Short mmCIF file of C-alpha atoms in Angstrom, two decimals:
data_model
loop_
_atom_site.label_atom_id
_atom_site.label_comp_id
_atom_site.label_asym_id
_atom_site.label_seq_id
_atom_site.Cartn_x
_atom_site.Cartn_y
_atom_site.Cartn_z
CA MET O 1 39.22 9.64 54.82
CA ASP O 2 35.61 10.29 55.05
CA ILE O 3 33.32 7.66 53.51
CA PHE O 4 31.63 10.21 51.30
CA ASN O 5 34.97 11.39 49.78
CA THR O 6 35.91 7.73 49.19
CA LEU O 7 32.75 7.16 47.29
CA LYS O 8 33.28 10.38 45.27
CA THR O 9 36.65 9.12 44.19
CA HIS O 10 35.89 5.53 43.48
CA ASP O 11 37.07 4.58 39.97
CA ARG O 12 33.95 2.67 38.91
CA GLN O 13 31.01 4.93 39.37
CA ILE O 14 27.71 4.86 37.57
CA HIS O 15 25.74 8.10 37.72
CA CYS O 16 21.85 7.93 37.32
CA ILE O 17 18.74 10.02 37.59
CA ASP O 18 15.62 8.02 38.57
CA MET O 19 12.14 8.95 37.28
CA HIS O 20 8.80 7.23 36.99
CA THR O 21 5.83 7.30 34.49
CA THR O 22 2.55 6.13 36.06
CA GLY O 23 4.76 4.12 38.56
CA GLU O 24 6.95 2.53 35.94
CA PRO O 25 10.56 3.40 36.76
CA THR O 26 13.24 4.77 34.51
CA ARG O 27 16.80 4.84 35.69
CA ILE O 28 18.57 7.21 33.27
CA ILE O 29 22.34 6.33 33.17
CA TYR O 30 23.99 9.55 32.20
CA SER O 31 27.69 8.90 33.15
CA GLY O 32 29.93 5.87 33.84
CA PHE O 33 28.80 3.36 31.13
CA PRO O 34 31.77 2.32 28.89
CA ASN O 35 32.14 3.90 25.39
CA LEU O 36 30.47 1.85 22.61
CA GLU O 37 31.36 1.78 19.03
CA GLY O 38 29.56 1.59 15.64
CA SER O 39 25.98 2.22 14.74
CA LEU O 40 23.28 2.41 17.59
CA LEU O 41 22.16 -1.19 16.91
CA SER O 42 25.85 -2.27 16.97
CA LYS O 43 26.40 -0.41 20.23
CA ARG O 44 23.32 -2.30 21.61
CA ASP O 45 25.01 -5.61 20.46
CA GLN O 46 28.24 -4.50 22.08
CA ALA O 47 26.60 -3.59 25.35
CA LYS O 48 24.97 -7.02 25.40
CA ALA O 49 28.15 -8.97 24.65
CA LEU O 50 30.77 -7.02 26.65
CA TYR O 51 29.01 -5.11 29.44
CA ASP O 52 25.90 -6.96 30.36
CA ASP O 53 27.31 -7.26 33.89
CA ILE O 54 26.90 -3.61 34.31
CA ARG O 55 23.31 -3.67 33.14
CA LYS O 56 22.59 -6.45 35.72
CA ARG O 57 24.29 -4.55 38.50
CA VAL O 58 22.28 -1.37 37.83
CA MET O 59 19.00 -2.93 37.11
CA LEU O 60 18.82 -5.81 39.54
CA GLU O 61 19.12 -6.20 43.33
CA PRO O 62 20.55 -4.87 45.55
CA ARG O 63 20.79 -1.64 43.52
CA GLY O 64 17.54 -2.12 41.59
CA HIS O 65 14.83 -4.70 41.48
CA ASP O 66 13.11 -7.17 39.22
CA GLY O 67 10.75 -4.43 37.82
CA MET O 68 13.51 -1.83 37.14
CA TYR O 69 13.89 -0.24 33.73
CA GLY O 70 16.84 1.79 32.39
CA ALA O 71 17.93 4.19 29.66
CA ILE O 72 21.57 4.65 28.80
CA ILE O 73 22.43 8.00 27.27
CA ILE O 74 24.36 7.64 24.02
CA SER O 75 25.69 11.11 22.97
CA GLU O 76 27.01 9.92 19.67
CA THR O 77 25.24 7.83 16.96
CA GLU O 78 25.07 7.72 13.24
CA LEU O 79 22.01 9.92 13.24
CA VAL O 80 23.51 12.41 15.74
CA LEU O 81 26.60 12.57 13.40
CA SER O 82 24.24 13.14 10.41
CA GLY O 83 22.39 15.89 12.15
CA GLU O 84 18.94 14.06 12.14
CA ALA O 85 19.08 13.32 15.93
CA ASP O 86 20.15 15.36 18.96
CA ILE O 87 21.12 12.30 21.15
CA GLY O 88 20.76 8.61 21.30
CA VAL O 89 19.63 5.97 23.92
CA LEU O 90 19.75 2.31 24.78
CA PHE O 91 16.86 0.85 26.72
CA THR O 92 17.48 -1.84 29.42
CA HIS O 93 15.31 -4.07 31.59
CA ASN O 94 15.62 -7.15 33.79
CA GLU O 95 16.45 -9.41 30.90
CA GLY O 96 18.42 -7.40 28.44
CA TYR O 97 17.84 -4.53 25.97
CA SER O 98 14.69 -3.24 24.20
CA THR O 99 14.38 -1.39 20.92
CA MET O 100 11.83 1.27 22.07
CA CYS O 101 10.18 2.46 25.31
CA GLY O 102 7.45 5.09 25.52
CA HIS O 103 7.33 5.62 29.31
CA ALA O 104 11.17 6.14 29.32
CA THR O 105 10.96 8.57 26.35
CA PHE O 106 8.62 10.84 28.37
CA ALA O 107 11.20 10.75 31.21
CA LEU O 108 14.10 11.33 28.80
CA GLY O 109 12.34 14.31 27.24
CA ARG O 110 12.15 16.12 30.65
CA PHE O 111 15.64 15.15 31.72
CA LEU O 112 17.27 16.19 28.41
CA VAL O 113 15.62 19.65 28.70
CA ASP O 114 16.44 20.01 32.30
CA THR O 115 20.14 19.13 32.13
CA HIS O 116 22.52 21.74 30.77
CA ASP O 117 25.66 19.78 31.31
CA LEU O 118 27.34 19.49 27.87
CA ASN O 119 29.26 16.47 29.06
CA VAL O 120 25.90 14.62 29.36
CA PHE O 121 24.21 16.20 26.43
CA PRO O 122 26.56 17.92 24.05
CA LYS O 123 23.84 19.38 21.78
CA ARG O 124 21.55 20.73 24.57
CA GLU O 125 22.08 24.24 23.73
CA GLY O 126 21.20 23.62 20.15
CA LEU O 127 17.62 22.51 20.95
CA LYS O 128 14.91 24.61 19.45
CA PHE O 129 12.57 26.44 21.78
CA ASP O 130 9.13 27.58 20.55
CA ALA O 131 8.13 30.59 22.67
CA ASN O 132 4.61 30.61 21.38
CA SER O 133 3.88 27.05 22.57
CA GLN O 134 6.49 26.99 25.24
CA THR O 135 7.93 23.73 24.08
CA VAL O 136 11.30 22.34 23.16
CA GLN O 137 11.72 19.79 20.40
CA ILE O 138 14.21 16.73 20.80
CA ASN O 139 15.07 14.32 18.19
CA LEU O 140 15.98 11.13 19.93
CA HIS O 141 17.73 8.13 18.17
CA ALA O 142 16.36 4.98 19.71
CA PRO O 143 17.35 1.48 18.40
CA CYS O 144 14.06 1.29 16.47
CA GLY O 145 14.69 4.67 14.78
CA LEU O 146 14.14 8.42 15.17
CA ILE O 147 11.66 9.46 17.90
CA ARG O 148 10.49 13.18 17.85
CA ILE O 149 9.78 14.42 21.37
CA THR O 150 7.89 17.69 22.27
CA VAL O 151 8.54 18.84 25.90
CA PRO O 152 6.36 21.58 27.59
CA THR O 153 8.76 24.06 29.34
CA THR O 154 8.85 27.14 31.54
CA ALA O 155 8.54 30.41 29.80
CA ASP O 156 12.39 30.69 29.10
CA GLY O 157 12.62 27.16 27.74
CA LYS O 158 15.32 26.29 30.33
CA LYS O 159 13.30 23.77 32.45
CA SER O 160 10.47 21.27 31.72
CA ASP O 161 7.02 21.81 33.04
CA PRO O 162 5.93 18.78 35.12
CA SER O 163 2.22 19.92 34.99
CA LYS O 164 1.97 19.12 31.18
CA SER O 165 2.35 15.96 29.14
CA VAL O 166 5.41 15.24 27.16
CA ALA O 167 4.55 13.87 23.62
CA PHE O 168 6.44 11.74 21.06
CA LEU O 169 5.81 10.79 17.47
CA SER O 170 6.58 7.08 16.95
CA VAL O 171 8.40 5.38 14.18
CA PRO O 172 6.14 4.01 11.46
CA SER O 173 3.81 1.57 13.25
CA PHE O 174 2.00 -1.39 11.59
CA ALA O 175 0.11 -4.54 12.29
CA PRO O 176 1.61 -7.60 10.43
CA ALA O 177 -0.96 -10.18 11.60
CA ILE O 178 -4.64 -9.76 12.48
CA GLN O 179 -6.88 -12.34 14.09
CA LEU O 180 -4.12 -15.02 13.97
CA GLU O 181 -5.18 -18.24 15.40
CA VAL O 182 -2.51 -19.86 17.48
CA SER O 183 -2.70 -23.45 18.67
CA ILE O 184 -1.89 -23.92 22.46
CA PRO O 185 -0.24 -27.25 23.21
CA SER O 186 -1.43 -29.19 26.29
CA ASP O 187 1.85 -28.44 28.24
CA VAL O 188 1.40 -24.61 27.66
CA ARG O 189 -2.19 -24.30 28.52
CA TRP O 190 -3.35 -22.58 31.74
CA PRO O 191 -6.44 -23.55 33.86
CA GLU O 192 -8.62 -20.54 32.81
CA LEU O 193 -8.25 -21.58 29.15
CA GLY O 194 -10.52 -24.49 29.87
CA THR O 195 -10.83 -27.14 27.00
CA ARG O 196 -9.87 -24.65 24.21
CA GLU O 197 -6.93 -25.60 22.18
CA SER O 198 -6.24 -22.27 20.54
CA ILE O 199 -6.42 -18.52 20.92
CA ILE O 200 -6.94 -15.63 18.64
CA MET O 201 -4.55 -12.66 18.84
CA ASP O 202 -3.00 -9.82 16.81
CA LEU O 203 0.61 -8.83 16.19
CA SER O 204 1.54 -5.17 15.88
CA TYR O 205 4.69 -3.02 15.88
CA GLY O 206 5.28 0.29 17.60
CA GLY O 207 9.06 0.36 17.86
CA ALA O 208 8.97 -3.33 19.23
CA TYR O 209 6.65 -6.23 18.31
CA TYR O 210 3.67 -6.97 20.58
CA ALA O 211 1.28 -9.95 20.80
CA LEU O 212 -2.10 -8.30 21.62
CA VAL O 213 -4.81 -10.54 23.00
CA ASP O 214 -8.20 -9.83 24.60
CA ILE O 215 -8.56 -10.56 28.31
CA GLU O 216 -11.65 -12.79 27.60
CA GLU O 217 -9.63 -14.72 24.93
CA LEU O 218 -7.39 -15.99 27.69
CA GLY O 219 -10.22 -17.04 29.85
CA PHE O 220 -10.40 -14.14 32.24
CA LYS O 221 -13.37 -11.82 32.72
CA SER O 222 -11.89 -8.27 33.05
CA LEU O 223 -8.71 -6.20 33.95
CA LYS O 224 -10.85 -4.23 36.36
CA ASP O 225 -10.29 -6.75 39.39
CA VAL O 226 -7.78 -9.01 37.86
CA ASN O 227 -5.45 -11.25 39.94
CA SER O 228 -2.07 -10.32 38.60
CA ASP O 229 -0.55 -13.60 40.05
CA VAL O 230 -2.97 -15.71 37.87
CA THR O 231 -2.29 -13.65 34.69
CA THR O 232 1.35 -13.93 35.40
CA ARG O 233 1.05 -17.73 35.54
CA CYS O 234 -0.64 -17.63 32.21
CA ILE O 235 1.88 -15.33 30.42
CA GLN O 236 4.80 -17.28 31.88
CA LYS O 237 3.71 -20.09 29.75
CA LEU O 238 2.42 -18.19 26.71
CA LEU O 239 5.06 -15.58 26.03
CA PRO O 240 8.00 -18.14 25.68
CA TYR O 241 5.85 -20.27 23.58
CA LEU O 242 4.82 -17.52 21.22
CA ARG O 243 8.53 -16.48 20.73
CA THR O 244 9.35 -19.87 19.30
CA ASN O 245 6.01 -20.18 17.30
CA PRO O 246 6.75 -20.46 13.52
CA ASP O 247 3.68 -18.38 12.54
CA VAL O 248 4.64 -15.66 14.91
CA ILE O 249 8.21 -15.61 13.90
CA SER O 250 7.21 -15.41 10.18
CA ALA O 251 4.91 -12.44 10.85
CA ILE O 252 7.39 -10.29 12.88
CA GLN O 253 10.18 -9.92 10.24
CA HIS O 254 11.09 -6.15 10.23
CA PRO O 255 11.82 -4.88 6.78
CA GLU O 256 14.68 -2.66 8.06
CA ASP O 257 16.85 -4.73 10.30
CA SER O 258 16.61 -8.29 11.46
CA ARG O 259 17.65 -7.25 14.97
CA LEU O 260 14.26 -5.64 15.37
CA SER O 261 12.46 -9.00 14.49
CA PHE O 262 11.65 -10.45 17.92
CA LEU O 263 8.48 -10.64 19.99
CA TYR O 264 9.00 -8.28 22.97
CA SER O 265 5.74 -8.62 24.92
CA VAL O 266 2.29 -9.86 25.35
CA MET O 267 -0.25 -7.11 25.99
CA ILE O 268 -3.47 -8.21 27.60
CA VAL O 269 -6.21 -5.80 26.40
CA ASP O 270 -9.53 -4.83 28.05
CA SER O 271 -11.57 -2.56 25.78
CA LYS O 272 -14.36 -2.26 28.28
CA THR O 273 -12.47 -0.92 31.25
CA GLY O 274 -10.59 2.35 31.95
CA VAL O 275 -10.49 5.77 33.38
CA LYS O 276 -11.62 8.11 30.54
CA PRO O 277 -10.08 11.70 30.55
CA GLU O 278 -11.99 14.54 29.09
CA SER O 279 -11.78 15.21 25.29
CA VAL O 280 -10.96 11.63 24.18
CA ASP O 281 -13.07 9.49 21.94
CA GLY O 282 -12.59 6.19 23.68
CA VAL O 283 -10.63 4.44 26.37
CA GLU O 284 -9.15 0.88 27.06
CA THR O 285 -6.88 -0.81 29.61
CA GLY O 286 -3.75 -3.01 29.03
CA LEU O 287 -1.65 -5.27 31.11
CA CYS O 288 1.83 -5.57 29.60
CA PHE O 289 4.17 -8.53 30.28
CA PHE O 290 7.72 -8.21 28.83
CA ALA O 291 11.29 -9.35 29.32
CA GLU O 292 11.66 -11.87 32.17
CA ASN O 293 7.98 -11.77 33.49
CA GLN O 294 8.29 -8.00 34.02
CA ILE O 295 4.98 -6.17 34.41
CA ASP O 296 4.73 -2.62 33.04
CA ARG O 297 3.19 -0.29 35.67
CA SER O 298 2.48 2.30 32.94
CA PRO O 299 0.23 2.05 29.92
CA THR O 300 3.29 1.11 27.75
CA GLY O 301 3.92 3.89 25.18
CA SER O 302 5.45 1.84 22.36
CA CYS O 303 2.55 -0.66 22.65
CA VAL O 304 0.09 2.29 22.59
CA ALA O 305 1.60 3.12 19.19
CA ALA O 306 1.27 -0.54 18.14
CA ARG O 307 -2.43 -0.63 19.39
CA VAL O 308 -3.28 2.52 17.48
CA ALA O 309 -1.65 0.96 14.38
CA LEU O 310 -3.73 -2.21 14.82
CA ALA O 311 -7.02 -0.16 15.30
CA TYR O 312 -6.10 1.78 12.07
CA GLU O 313 -5.47 -1.56 10.16
CA LYS O 314 -8.91 -2.91 11.32
CA GLY O 315 -10.61 0.32 10.18
CA LEU O 316 -11.42 1.29 13.83
CA ARG O 317 -9.35 4.50 14.07
CA LYS O 318 -9.25 7.68 11.85
CA LEU O 319 -6.55 10.27 11.63
CA GLY O 320 -6.72 12.61 14.65
CA GLN O 321 -9.21 10.50 16.69
CA GLN O 322 -7.82 10.44 20.28
CA TRP O 323 -7.93 7.56 22.57
CA ALA O 324 -6.89 7.06 26.18
CA TYR O 325 -4.84 4.07 27.26
CA ASN O 326 -4.73 2.86 30.89
CA SER O 327 -2.77 0.41 32.99
CA LEU O 328 -3.78 -1.11 36.32
CA VAL O 329 -1.93 1.71 38.13
CA SER O 330 -3.56 4.65 36.21
CA ASN O 331 -7.00 3.02 36.79
CA HIS O 332 -6.19 2.64 40.53
CA PHE O 333 -5.14 6.29 40.95
CA GLY O 334 -7.50 7.82 38.39
CA THR O 335 -4.56 9.48 36.60
CA GLY O 336 -1.64 8.63 34.50
CA SER O 337 -3.25 7.29 31.32
CA PHE O 338 -1.43 7.83 28.06
CA THR O 339 -3.36 9.58 25.21
CA ALA O 340 -2.72 8.81 21.55
CA GLU O 341 -3.79 9.62 18.01
CA ILE O 342 -2.71 9.00 14.54
CA ALA O 343 -0.53 11.90 13.41
CA SER O 344 0.16 10.87 9.79
CA GLU O 345 -0.06 7.91 7.41
CA GLU O 346 3.38 6.89 6.27
CA PRO O 347 3.61 3.55 4.46
CA ILE O 348 6.94 1.79 4.38
CA ALA O 349 8.27 -0.90 2.12
CA ASP O 350 8.80 -4.54 3.16
CA THR O 351 11.77 -6.71 2.09
CA GLN O 352 10.17 -7.35 -1.35
CA GLY O 353 9.40 -3.66 -2.01
CA LYS O 354 5.67 -4.08 -1.30
CA LEU O 355 4.09 -1.17 0.64
CA ILE O 356 3.09 -1.75 4.34
CA ARG O 357 0.17 0.30 5.73
CA SER O 358 1.76 2.11 8.66
CA VAL O 359 1.08 5.20 10.82
CA VAL O 360 3.06 7.59 12.86
CA VAL O 361 1.37 7.85 16.26
CA LYS O 362 1.47 10.86 18.64
CA VAL O 363 1.60 9.52 22.22
CA GLY O 364 1.39 11.75 25.36
CA GLY O 365 2.13 11.06 29.05
CA GLN O 366 3.74 12.52 32.14
CA ALA O 367 7.03 11.49 33.93
CA PHE O 368 8.43 12.65 37.30
CA TYR O 369 11.70 12.72 39.03
CA THR O 370 12.16 10.53 42.13
CA GLY O 371 15.96 10.82 42.91
CA ALA O 372 19.55 10.81 41.86
CA MET O 373 22.34 8.35 42.77
CA THR O 374 25.89 7.15 42.29
CA PHE O 375 26.43 3.46 42.17
CA MET O 376 29.70 1.66 42.70
CA ASP O 377 31.03 -1.82 43.37
CA GLU O 378 33.78 -3.15 45.66
CA ASP O 379 36.16 -5.92 44.52
CA GLU O 380 35.45 -7.84 47.76
CA ASP O 381 31.75 -7.91 47.10
CA VAL O 382 31.02 -11.38 45.67
CA VAL O 383 27.21 -11.11 45.87
CA SER O 384 26.50 -7.86 43.91
CA SER O 385 29.72 -6.86 42.01
CA ASN O 386 29.32 -9.20 39.03
CA ASN O 387 25.69 -9.76 37.99
CA GLY O 388 23.26 -8.51 40.69
CA LEU O 389 20.58 -10.87 41.74
CA VAL O 390 16.82 -11.53 41.71
CA VAL O 391 14.78 -13.18 44.37
CA ARG O 392 11.34 -14.21 43.19
#
């Protein structure tokens, strides 16, 4: 039998579409992942407990790499069943599962418009097309909540328009800790910190919790010509420490579900650097470290929402004021920044019923297709059939 026919009939196939957003990959898994049960967060728990070998095979080498990111299409969730959402998703990376991802949301927006396969997207033909704006609206159920996506399309609404930005409205985003002083023990300190024994940072939520720290606070000058090896060495020490710090843990208790209460990332911010598109009021650059020392090539959409919420809490951002957010990649190519603005003020209640100042943020960016593939594994393949591998 021809090898291509053999591959087509293999009983353990994973079907994927690959896309990128400002260089950051999104591997959309649309077929072949086992069925999961319960609420979306319970499905996330089940995927971690029972099928993490599949995540590792698809994300890591030799099928992926240490910087791969994934999105597993979940056609049925509690919000899909209630009619609030059109489809669900689980986000994956080199370490496990996230609760929100902006760059992948841009990619998913285009893919979900472009597919007309009802086995992949059962509610595709029910999406609303606005002929005046030539956009399609998608309600996506992410683990953090409902994300509302607007996708520019062709005149008939059948295909996404890659020349225009996709936009999403975030979940309510807020900053639980501002100007938090964190002591840095001697075994955690990095050379650039010098003799200092603490740093000042902020904590903010945009679908996941982020520690936001200025580049100069860490002992570096700028993100303009930064040595990523040196900053990686710093964050390799800082991020694990912050995840166990009592003050940080106390601040990031999400009012809706304890499974959202973890520190996802450290974002290094440089407010003095960045490519500035036309018609924005300001610009900044960020370098995001998440998961297992993974570096986001894109400006990190969920952290953009968190950064806007932080600026709002500090009184530095008004409703409708538009900002541009860059990554090292967007600065290098002069394109690919994300734009963001406060869409609405929507306070939420904490666990004691006290209102938290929060905002819904509109974030925009572009994603592009890079390929399609079918993955398989052979029983005799000891190296890659179980967990994949990483060589650093």
